[in-house]
Coordinates of C-alpha atoms in Angstrom, one line a residue:
V181 CA -20.2 170.4 -0.7
P182 CA -21.4 173.6 1.0
L183 CA -21.8 173.4 4.8
Y184 CA -22.3 176.9 5.9
S185 CA -22.8 180.5 4.6
K186 CA -23.0 183.9 6.1
S187 CA -22.9 187.5 4.8
Y188 CA -21.1 190.3 6.5
P189 CA -22.1 194.0 5.9
V190 CA -19.5 196.7 5.3
L191 CA -20.7 199.6 7.5
F192 CA -20.3 203.4 7.2
P193 CA -21.7 204.6 10.6
E194 CA -20.6 208.2 9.9
N195 CA -22.9 208.3 6.8
K196 CA -25.9 206.0 6.9
D197 CA -26.8 206.9 3.4
L198 CA -23.8 205.0 2.1
A199 CA -24.1 201.3 1.3
T200 CA -22.1 198.7 -0.5
R201 CA -22.3 195.0 -1.2
D202 CA -21.9 192.5 1.7
I203 CA -19.0 190.1 2.0
L204 CA -20.2 186.5 1.4
L205 CA -18.5 183.6 3.3
V206 CA -19.1 180.0 2.3
K207 CA -17.5 177.1 4.1
G208 CA -17.5 173.6 2.6
I209 CA -15.8 170.3 2.0
L210 CA -13.6 169.3 -0.9
D211 CA -13.5 165.7 -1.9
K212 CA -15.5 164.8 1.2
K213 CA -12.6 165.4 3.5
H214 CA -10.9 168.8 3.2
D215 CA -12.4 171.9 4.8
I216 CA -12.2 175.1 2.8
T217 CA -13.7 178.5 3.1
F218 CA -14.4 180.9 0.2
V219 CA -15.0 184.6 0.8
V220 CA -16.5 186.6 -2.1
N221 CA -16.0 190.4 -2.3
H222 CA -17.1 193.3 -4.5
W223 CA -15.7 196.4 -2.9
P224 CA -16.9 200.0 -3.4
S225 CA -16.2 201.6 -6.8
R226 CA -13.4 204.0 -7.6
R227 CA -15.9 206.7 -8.6
G228 CA -14.6 209.9 -7.1
G229 CA -11.0 209.0 -7.6
D230 CA -8.6 208.9 -4.7
E231 CA -11.2 210.4 -2.4
S232 CA -13.1 207.1 -2.6
S233 CA -10.2 205.0 -1.3
W234 CA -11.4 205.2 2.3
K235 CA -14.5 203.2 1.4
R236 CA -12.4 200.3 0.2
E237 CA -10.2 200.5 3.2
R238 CA -13.4 200.1 5.3
A239 CA -14.3 197.0 3.3
A240 CA -10.7 195.7 3.9
Q241 CA -11.1 196.2 7.6
A242 CA -14.4 194.3 7.5
L243 CA -12.8 191.4 5.6
R244 CA -9.7 191.4 7.9
T245 CA -12.1 191.0 10.9
V246 CA -13.7 188.0 9.3
V247 CA -10.3 186.5 8.4
D248 CA -8.9 187.0 12.0
S249 CA -12.0 185.4 13.5
I250 CA -11.3 182.3 11.3
F251 CA -7.6 182.2 12.2
T252 CA -8.4 182.5 15.9
L253 CA -10.1 179.2 15.6
D254 CA -7.7 177.6 13.2
P255 CA -4.4 179.4 12.2
Y256 CA -4.0 176.8 9.4
A257 CA -7.4 177.2 7.9
N258 CA -7.8 176.8 4.1
L259 CA -9.1 180.2 3.0
V260 CA -9.6 181.7 -0.4
M261 CA -10.7 185.3 -0.9
M262 CA -11.8 186.4 -4.4
G263 CA -13.6 189.1 -6.2
D264 CA -13.5 192.6 -7.7
F265 CA -11.7 194.6 -5.0
N266 CA -11.6 197.8 -7.1
D267 CA -8.0 198.3 -5.9
E268 CA -4.6 197.0 -7.0
P269 CA -2.5 194.4 -5.0
G270 CA -0.2 197.2 -3.9
D271 CA -2.9 199.7 -2.8
I272 CA -3.4 200.5 0.9
S273 CA -6.6 198.6 1.2
I274 CA -5.1 195.3 0.0
N275 CA -1.5 195.5 1.1
K276 CA -1.7 197.4 4.3
T277 CA -5.3 197.2 5.7
L278 CA -6.1 193.6 4.7
K279 CA -2.4 192.7 4.9
A280 CA -2.3 190.5 1.9
G281 CA 1.3 189.9 1.2
R282 CA 2.8 190.3 -2.3
D283 CA 5.6 187.8 -1.6
S284 CA 6.0 184.8 0.7
V285 CA 7.8 186.9 3.4
E286 CA 5.0 189.4 3.7
A287 CA 2.4 186.7 3.5
C288 CA 3.9 184.6 6.3
A289 CA 3.8 187.6 8.6
T290 CA 0.1 188.3 8.1
F291 CA -1.3 184.9 7.1
L292 CA -2.5 186.0 3.6
Y293 CA -0.8 185.7 0.2
N294 CA -2.0 187.6 -2.9
C295 CA -1.7 185.2 -5.8
M296 CA -2.3 187.9 -8.4
A297 CA 0.7 190.1 -7.3
P298 CA 3.2 188.5 -9.7
I299 CA 0.7 189.2 -12.6
K300 CA 0.5 192.9 -11.6
A301 CA 4.3 193.0 -11.6
E302 CA 4.3 191.7 -15.2
G303 CA 2.1 194.7 -16.2
R304 CA -1.0 192.5 -16.9
G305 CA -4.5 193.1 -15.8
T306 CA -8.2 192.3 -16.0
L307 CA -9.6 195.7 -17.2
K308 CA -8.3 198.6 -19.2
Y309 CA -8.6 202.3 -18.3
K310 CA -7.2 205.1 -20.4
G311 CA -5.0 202.6 -22.3
G312 CA -3.5 201.0 -19.2
W313 CA -4.2 197.8 -17.4
N314 CA -5.7 197.5 -13.9
L315 CA -5.8 194.4 -11.8
F316 CA -8.8 194.8 -9.5
D317 CA -9.9 191.1 -9.8
Q318 CA -7.8 189.1 -7.4
M319 CA -7.4 185.7 -5.6
I320 CA -5.9 185.7 -2.1
V321 CA -5.2 182.6 -0.1
S322 CA -4.1 181.8 3.5
T323 CA -0.4 181.1 4.0
A324 CA -1.2 177.5 5.1
M325 CA -2.0 177.0 1.4
I326 CA 1.3 178.2 0.1
T327 CA 3.6 176.7 2.8
K328 CA 1.9 173.3 2.4
K329 CA 1.0 173.1 6.1
S330 CA -2.4 172.2 4.8
L331 CA -3.4 169.2 2.7
V332 CA -5.0 171.6 0.3
H333 CA -2.5 174.1 -1.2
Y334 CA -2.2 176.7 -4.0
Q335 CA -0.2 175.5 -7.0
K336 CA 2.6 178.0 -7.2
G337 CA 2.3 180.2 -10.3
S338 CA -1.1 178.9 -11.3
A339 CA -2.9 182.3 -10.9
N340 CA -3.9 183.7 -14.2
V341 CA -6.2 186.0 -16.2
Y342 CA -8.6 184.2 -18.6
N343 CA -8.5 186.4 -21.7
P344 CA -8.9 184.4 -24.9
Q345 CA -9.0 186.3 -28.1
W346 CA -12.8 185.9 -28.5
M347 CA -13.3 187.9 -25.2
R348 CA -11.2 190.8 -26.4
Q349 CA -12.0 194.0 -28.3
T350 CA -10.4 194.2 -31.7
D351 CA -10.5 198.0 -31.9
E352 CA -7.1 199.8 -32.4
G353 CA -5.9 202.3 -29.9
D354 CA -6.5 202.5 -26.1
W355 CA -9.1 199.7 -26.1
K356 CA -7.3 197.1 -28.2
D357 CA -7.4 193.7 -26.4
A358 CA -9.5 195.1 -23.6
P359 CA -12.4 193.0 -22.4
K360 CA -15.3 193.0 -24.8
R361 CA -18.0 194.6 -22.7
T362 CA -21.8 194.1 -22.8
F363 CA -22.6 197.8 -22.2
I364 CA -20.8 201.0 -23.0
G365 CA -22.6 203.5 -21.0
K366 CA -26.3 202.8 -21.7
K367 CA -25.6 201.2 -25.1
Y368 CA -26.0 197.5 -25.2
I369 CA -23.3 195.6 -27.2
Q370 CA -24.9 192.3 -28.1
D371 CA -21.8 190.3 -28.7
G372 CA -20.1 191.6 -25.5
Y373 CA -19.3 189.7 -22.3
S374 CA -17.9 191.8 -19.5
D375 CA -15.7 194.8 -18.8
H376 CA -13.5 192.6 -16.7
F377 CA -11.6 189.4 -17.5
P378 CA -12.1 186.6 -15.0
V379 CA -9.2 185.2 -13.0
Y380 CA -8.5 181.8 -11.6
I381 CA -6.0 179.7 -9.5
T382 CA -5.4 175.9 -9.3
L383 CA -5.6 174.1 -5.9
E384 CA -3.9 170.8 -5.3
Y385 CA -4.4 168.2 -2.5

């Protein structure tokens, strides 16, 4: 049951012509008794290559500010962050600026655990670029949800990429098994779905 929602802008005061999508926070109740907060993200694109990374670092700073304000009130808050971060689990924006740990030791030091890091370590991803997999779509939880200090917790190892055969391209070469997209450039592919596979986790309580 949703209780409260708020959007937070990602600002670029040095260039007011720049804009990106807001961060959306929704707080609610699970099973009529467990507080949980979901934070939805879609960070700036990688257009421009490495020179665009500072924009995602700015988004990470904005998200970290939101996270810290939640932890100030409740260090054991149930918190799930999700979305297309346009960066990998090991990139500066995710691992250093947001401080989402890739293992339990890192996570306990910064209050955030990246559920998708083990999937990246296996070489899997949610989208393909030049024949290789990227994992931009991620689920990140508060450490209270992995240490079981909360009644709601992340089921260890449940993070996964949903990529059934009917959502994959059948072409040979670099695009084999990539998500079957709806558009390629301006061309509409009627039987397509998306250029990213969705991701999911399982919560227990």
